[in-house]
Short mmCIF file of C-alpha atoms in Angstrom, two decimals:
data_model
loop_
_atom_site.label_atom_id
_atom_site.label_comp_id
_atom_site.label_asym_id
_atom_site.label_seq_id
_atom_site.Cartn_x
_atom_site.Cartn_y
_atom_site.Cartn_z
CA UNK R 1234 -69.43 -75.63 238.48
CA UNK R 1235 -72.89 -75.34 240.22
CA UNK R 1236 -75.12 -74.37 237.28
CA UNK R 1237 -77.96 -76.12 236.34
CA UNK R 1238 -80.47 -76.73 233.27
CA UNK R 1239 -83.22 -77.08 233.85
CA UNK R 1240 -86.66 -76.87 230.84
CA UNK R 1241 -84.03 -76.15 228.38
CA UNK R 1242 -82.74 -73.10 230.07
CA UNK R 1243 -79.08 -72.59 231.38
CA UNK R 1244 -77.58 -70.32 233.31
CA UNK R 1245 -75.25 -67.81 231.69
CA UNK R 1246 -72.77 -65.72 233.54
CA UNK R 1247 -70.51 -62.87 232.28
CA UNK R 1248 -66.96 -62.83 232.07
CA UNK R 1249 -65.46 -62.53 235.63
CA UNK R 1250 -68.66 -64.22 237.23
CA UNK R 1251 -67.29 -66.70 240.09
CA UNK R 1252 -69.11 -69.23 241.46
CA UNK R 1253 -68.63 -70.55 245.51
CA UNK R 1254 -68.34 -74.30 245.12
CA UNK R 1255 -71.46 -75.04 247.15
CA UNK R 1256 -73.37 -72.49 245.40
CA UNK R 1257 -76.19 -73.18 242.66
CA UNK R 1258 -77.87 -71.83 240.09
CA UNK R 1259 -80.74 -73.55 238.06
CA UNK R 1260 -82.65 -72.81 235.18
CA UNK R 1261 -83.06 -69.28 233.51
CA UNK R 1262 -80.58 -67.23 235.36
CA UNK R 1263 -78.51 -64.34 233.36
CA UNK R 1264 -75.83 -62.25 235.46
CA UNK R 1265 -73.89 -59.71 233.92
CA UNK R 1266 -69.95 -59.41 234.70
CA UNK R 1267 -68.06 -59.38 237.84
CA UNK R 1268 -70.80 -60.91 239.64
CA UNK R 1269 -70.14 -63.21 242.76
CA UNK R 1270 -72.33 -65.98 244.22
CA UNK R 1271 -71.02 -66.89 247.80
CA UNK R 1272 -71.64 -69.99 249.64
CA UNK R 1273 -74.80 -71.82 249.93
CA UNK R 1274 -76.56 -69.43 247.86
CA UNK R 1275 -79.47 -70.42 245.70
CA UNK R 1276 -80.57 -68.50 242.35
CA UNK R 1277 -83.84 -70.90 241.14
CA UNK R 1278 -84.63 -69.28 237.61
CA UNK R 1279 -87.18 -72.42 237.07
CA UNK R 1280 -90.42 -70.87 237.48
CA UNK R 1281 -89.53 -67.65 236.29
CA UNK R 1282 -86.48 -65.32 235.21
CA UNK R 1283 -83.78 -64.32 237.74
CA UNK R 1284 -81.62 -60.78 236.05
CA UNK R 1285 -78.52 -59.82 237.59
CA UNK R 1286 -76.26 -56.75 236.68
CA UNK R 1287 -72.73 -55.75 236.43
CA UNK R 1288 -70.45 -55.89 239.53
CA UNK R 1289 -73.30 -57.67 242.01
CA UNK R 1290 -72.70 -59.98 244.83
CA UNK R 1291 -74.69 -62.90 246.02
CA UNK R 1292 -74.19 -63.26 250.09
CA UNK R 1293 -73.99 -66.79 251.60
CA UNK R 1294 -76.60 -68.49 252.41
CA UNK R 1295 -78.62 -66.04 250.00
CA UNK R 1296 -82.03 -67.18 247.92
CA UNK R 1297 -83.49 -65.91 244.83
CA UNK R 1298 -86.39 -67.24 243.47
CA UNK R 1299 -89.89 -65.92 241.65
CA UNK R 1300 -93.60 -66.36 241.38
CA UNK R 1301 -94.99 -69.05 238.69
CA UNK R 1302 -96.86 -66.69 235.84
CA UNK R 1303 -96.17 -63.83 237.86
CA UNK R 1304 -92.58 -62.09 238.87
CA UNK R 1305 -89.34 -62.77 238.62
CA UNK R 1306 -86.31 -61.23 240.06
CA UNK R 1307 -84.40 -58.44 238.48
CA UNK R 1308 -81.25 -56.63 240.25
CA UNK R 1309 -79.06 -53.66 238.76
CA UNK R 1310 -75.65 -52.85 238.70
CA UNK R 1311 -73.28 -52.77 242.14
CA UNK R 1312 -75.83 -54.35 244.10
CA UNK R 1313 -74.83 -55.96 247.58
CA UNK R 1314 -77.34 -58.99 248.81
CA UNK R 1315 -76.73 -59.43 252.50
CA UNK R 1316 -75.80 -62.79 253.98
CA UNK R 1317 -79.37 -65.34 254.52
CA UNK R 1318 -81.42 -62.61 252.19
CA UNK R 1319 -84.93 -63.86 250.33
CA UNK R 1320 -85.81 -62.52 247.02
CA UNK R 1321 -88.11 -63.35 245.96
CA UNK R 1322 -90.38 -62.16 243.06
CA UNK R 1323 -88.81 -58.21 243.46
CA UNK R 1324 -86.98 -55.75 241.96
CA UNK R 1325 -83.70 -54.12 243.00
CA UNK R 1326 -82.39 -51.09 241.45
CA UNK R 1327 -78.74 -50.09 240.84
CA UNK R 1328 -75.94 -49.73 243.63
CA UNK R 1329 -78.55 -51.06 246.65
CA UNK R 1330 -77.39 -52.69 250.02
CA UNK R 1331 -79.65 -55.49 250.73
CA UNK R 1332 -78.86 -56.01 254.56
CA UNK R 1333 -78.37 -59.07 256.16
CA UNK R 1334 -81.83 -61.92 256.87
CA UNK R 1335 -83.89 -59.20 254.66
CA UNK R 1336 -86.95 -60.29 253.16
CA UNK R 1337 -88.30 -58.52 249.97
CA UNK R 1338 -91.56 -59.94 248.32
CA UNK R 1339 -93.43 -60.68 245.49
CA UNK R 1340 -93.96 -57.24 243.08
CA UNK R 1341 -91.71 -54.68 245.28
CA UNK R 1342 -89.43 -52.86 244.06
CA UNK R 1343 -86.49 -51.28 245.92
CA UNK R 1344 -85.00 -48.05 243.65
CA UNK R 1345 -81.74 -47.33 242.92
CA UNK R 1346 -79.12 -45.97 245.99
CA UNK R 1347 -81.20 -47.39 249.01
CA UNK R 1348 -80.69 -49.22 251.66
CA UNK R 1349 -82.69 -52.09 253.10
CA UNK R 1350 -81.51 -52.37 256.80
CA UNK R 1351 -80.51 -55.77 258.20
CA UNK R 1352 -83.56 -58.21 259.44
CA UNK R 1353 -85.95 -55.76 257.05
CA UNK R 1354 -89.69 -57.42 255.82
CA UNK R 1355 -90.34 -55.68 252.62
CA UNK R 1356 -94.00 -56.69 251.76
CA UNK R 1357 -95.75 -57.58 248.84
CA UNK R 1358 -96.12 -54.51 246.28
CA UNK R 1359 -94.05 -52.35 247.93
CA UNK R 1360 -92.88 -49.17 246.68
CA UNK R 1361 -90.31 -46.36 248.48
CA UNK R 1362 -88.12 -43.09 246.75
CA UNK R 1363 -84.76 -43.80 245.73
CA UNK R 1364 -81.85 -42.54 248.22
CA UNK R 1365 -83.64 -43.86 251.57
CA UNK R 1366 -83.01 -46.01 254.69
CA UNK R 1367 -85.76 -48.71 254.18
CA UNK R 1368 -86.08 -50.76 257.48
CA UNK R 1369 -88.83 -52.55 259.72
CA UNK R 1370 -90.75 -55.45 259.88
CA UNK R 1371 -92.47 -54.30 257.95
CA UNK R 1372 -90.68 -51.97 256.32
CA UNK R 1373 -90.85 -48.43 256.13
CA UNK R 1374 -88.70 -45.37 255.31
CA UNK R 1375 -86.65 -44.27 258.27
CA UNK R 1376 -84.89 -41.22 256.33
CA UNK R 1377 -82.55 -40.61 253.51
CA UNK R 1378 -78.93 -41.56 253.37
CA UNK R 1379 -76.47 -39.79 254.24
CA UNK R 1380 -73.66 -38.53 251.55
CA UNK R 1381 -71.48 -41.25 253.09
CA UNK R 1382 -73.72 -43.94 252.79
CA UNK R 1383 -74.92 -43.13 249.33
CA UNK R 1384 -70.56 -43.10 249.03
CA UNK R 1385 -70.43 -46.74 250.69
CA UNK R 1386 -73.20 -48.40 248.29
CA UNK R 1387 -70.94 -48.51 244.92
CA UNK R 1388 -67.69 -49.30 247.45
CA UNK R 1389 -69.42 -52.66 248.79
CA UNK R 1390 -70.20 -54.23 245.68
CA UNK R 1391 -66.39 -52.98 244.66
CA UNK R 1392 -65.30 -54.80 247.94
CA UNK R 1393 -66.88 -58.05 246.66
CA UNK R 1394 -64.72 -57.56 243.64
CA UNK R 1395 -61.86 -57.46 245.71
CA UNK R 1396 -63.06 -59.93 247.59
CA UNK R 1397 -63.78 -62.38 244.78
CA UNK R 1398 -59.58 -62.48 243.44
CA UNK R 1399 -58.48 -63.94 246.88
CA UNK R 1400 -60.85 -67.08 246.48
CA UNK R 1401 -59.88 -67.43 242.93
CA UNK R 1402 -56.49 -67.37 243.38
CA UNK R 1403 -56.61 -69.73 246.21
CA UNK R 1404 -59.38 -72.32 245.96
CA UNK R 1405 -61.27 -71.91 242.64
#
């Protein structure tokens, strides 16, 4: 399994956590259960703390990382990270889509029930009301979601779930 120690800190994973083969985690990382971290994702808890939730999936190619003496990362419950996403020293609230190559920076914070859109720049110290369609480069609130996009949030990280069984049942 990809997890590594690293100062005299481990990663530890909740029951039902399940780890890609080429995926790695290093230092002080904590995820809660059901979590999934897909291929060639990176989750570097060396410099500071990475926090993961219940039911949250890691996209391929994903990476995670904090500031030295300043931020780390923290992400709720039923949280979907986008394939080739950077966090990096943020916050992410509960049952978020983080959309595909999104960037969120140092000190922002992304509520609960949003939406970064795909290709996103969330700068440094940004701040937005939970419920929204955050999106730009940089990014900026286009409008709030719709019933059936606040619906789809808690089904994608549910999907990943799903997801998860089929790889290990026939590779893991």
């Amino acid at each position: 399994m990809p997890l590594y120690e690293l100062k005299g800190e481990k990663p530890q994973l909740d029951k039902g956590c399940w780890l890609a083969p080429s995926a790695e985690l290093i230092g002080d990382v904590v995820a809660g259960k059901n979590c999934s971290f897909w291929f060639n994702t990176t989750l570097r808890g060396d410099v500071m703390p990475i926090r993961i939730g219940d039911n949250t999936n890691i996209q391929d190619g994903s990476t995670l990382h904090g500031t030295h003496h300043r931020c780390g990362v923290t992400i709720g419950n039923n949280v979907t990270v986008g394939h080739n996403v950077i966090l990096h020293g943020c916050q992410i609230g509960d049952e978020c889509l983080i959309g595909m190559g999104s960037v969120v920076m140092d000190l922002a914070k992304i509520p609960s029930r949003s939406i970064v859109g795909a290709g996103s720049l969330v700068t440094e110290n940004s701040e937005f009301e939970e419920g929204m369609l955050i999106m730009g480069r940089p990014a900026k609130v286009v409008r709030p979601l719709k019933s059936e996009e606040l619906a789809f949030l808690k089904q994608s990280a549910q999907n990943y779930i799903n997801y998860t069984k089929w790889y290990v049942d026939e590779i893991s």
